[in-house]
Structures are given as structure tokens and as C-alpha cells.
Tab-separated table of C-alpha atoms in Angstrom:
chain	number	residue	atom	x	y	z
A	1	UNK	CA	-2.846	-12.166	12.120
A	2	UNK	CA	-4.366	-9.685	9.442
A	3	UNK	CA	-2.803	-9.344	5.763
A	4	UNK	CA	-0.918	-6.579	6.544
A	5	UNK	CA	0.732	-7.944	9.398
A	6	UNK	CA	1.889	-11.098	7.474
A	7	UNK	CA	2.912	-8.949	4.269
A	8	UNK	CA	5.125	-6.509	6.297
A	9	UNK	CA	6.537	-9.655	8.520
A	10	UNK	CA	7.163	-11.767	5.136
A	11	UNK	CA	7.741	-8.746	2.451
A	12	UNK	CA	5.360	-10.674	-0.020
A	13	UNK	CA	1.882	-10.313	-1.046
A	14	UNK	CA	-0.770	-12.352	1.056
A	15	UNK	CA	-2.679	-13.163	-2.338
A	16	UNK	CA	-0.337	-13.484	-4.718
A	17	UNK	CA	2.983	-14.339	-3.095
A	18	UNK	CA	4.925	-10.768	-5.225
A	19	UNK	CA	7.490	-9.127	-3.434
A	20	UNK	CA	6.396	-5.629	-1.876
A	21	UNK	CA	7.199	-2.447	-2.081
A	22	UNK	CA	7.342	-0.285	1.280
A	23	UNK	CA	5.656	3.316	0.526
A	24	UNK	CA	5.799	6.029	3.230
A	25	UNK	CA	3.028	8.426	3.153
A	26	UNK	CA	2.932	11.691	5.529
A	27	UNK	CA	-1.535	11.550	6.535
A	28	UNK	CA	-2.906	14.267	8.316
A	29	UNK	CA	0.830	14.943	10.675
A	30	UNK	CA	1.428	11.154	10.933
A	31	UNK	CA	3.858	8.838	8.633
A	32	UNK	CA	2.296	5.658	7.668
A	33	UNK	CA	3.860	2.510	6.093
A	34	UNK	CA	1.764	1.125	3.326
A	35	UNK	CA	2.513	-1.679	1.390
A	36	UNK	CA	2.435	-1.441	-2.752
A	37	UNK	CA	1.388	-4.936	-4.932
A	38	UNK	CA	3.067	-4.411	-8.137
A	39	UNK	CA	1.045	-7.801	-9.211
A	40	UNK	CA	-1.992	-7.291	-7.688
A	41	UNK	CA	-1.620	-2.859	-8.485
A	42	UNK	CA	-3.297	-2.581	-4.968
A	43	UNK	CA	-2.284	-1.093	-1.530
A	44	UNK	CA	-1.879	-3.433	1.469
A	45	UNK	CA	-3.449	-0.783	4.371
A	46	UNK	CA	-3.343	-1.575	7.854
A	47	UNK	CA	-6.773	-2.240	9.530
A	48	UNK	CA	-6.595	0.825	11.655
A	49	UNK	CA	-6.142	3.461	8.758
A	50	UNK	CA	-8.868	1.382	6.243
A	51	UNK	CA	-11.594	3.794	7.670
A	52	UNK	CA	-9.706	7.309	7.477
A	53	UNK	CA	-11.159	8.804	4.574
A	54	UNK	CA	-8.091	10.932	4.222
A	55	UNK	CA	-5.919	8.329	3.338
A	56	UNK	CA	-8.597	6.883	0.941
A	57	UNK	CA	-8.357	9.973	-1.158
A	58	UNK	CA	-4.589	10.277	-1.004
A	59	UNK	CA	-4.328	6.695	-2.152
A	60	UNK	CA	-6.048	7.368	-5.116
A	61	UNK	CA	-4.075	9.892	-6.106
A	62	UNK	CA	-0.639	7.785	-4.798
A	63	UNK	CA	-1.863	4.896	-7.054
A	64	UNK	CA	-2.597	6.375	-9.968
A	65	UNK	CA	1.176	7.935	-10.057
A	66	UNK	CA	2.696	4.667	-9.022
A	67	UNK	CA	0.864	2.945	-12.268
A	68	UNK	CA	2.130	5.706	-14.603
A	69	UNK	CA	5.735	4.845	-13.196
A	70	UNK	CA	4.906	1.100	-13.541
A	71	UNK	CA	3.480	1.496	-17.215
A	72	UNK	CA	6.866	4.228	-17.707
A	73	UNK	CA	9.224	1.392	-16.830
């Protein structure tokens, strides 16, 4: 089972053990669950959509908004 699998299963981080947060993103038509460390400030992807260059430059632009909120807070 990958890290994804076991993080959406369990709802915690496969590194560090955090709690995770669920973000939907809309890719190219499709809706995609990703998973958000707040610990680890890094996206759990699943192994399927680690190639798509798409979603690699939406997720930078997804990240740095979520640390803004996360440094907001």
C-alpha cells in the first residue's frame, strides 16, 4: 500500500503521524483529492497524478496560499 493510500485510509501523515487536511482541486476537467501536511507543509499526491505536470504547477501555486493562511492563523 502506497502513502497516499494509508494517509487517506488513516487521516494522518505517513511520516509524521499529523492529522490531514482533505483539499479538492478541479485538474484539467477532473476533481482530485489531495492530501495537505500542516507538519510536514507538503502535499500527499496519489501515484497516478505525481507525473501530470499540470498538477505540479497548480500545487505550487495551491501551497504557497495554504502557507500564507497557515502563517495568517
Amino acid at each position: 500500500m502506497n502513502n497516499y493510500a494509508k494517509a487517506l485510509i488513516s487521516g494522518k501523515c505517513s511520516k509524521c503521524g499529523t492529522e490531514v487536511i482533505r483539499v479538492y482541486l478541479k485538474i484539467d476537467g477532473h476533481k482530485h483529492i489531495l492530501l495537505w501536511c500542516p507538519n510536514c507543509k507538503d502535499f500527499i499526491i496519489p501515484p497516478k497524478l505525481a507525473e501530470n505536470r499540470a498538477l505540479k504547477r497548480k500545487l505550487i501555486r495551491v501551497r504557497r496560499r495554504l502557507l500564507e493562511k497557515v502563517i495568517v492563523a
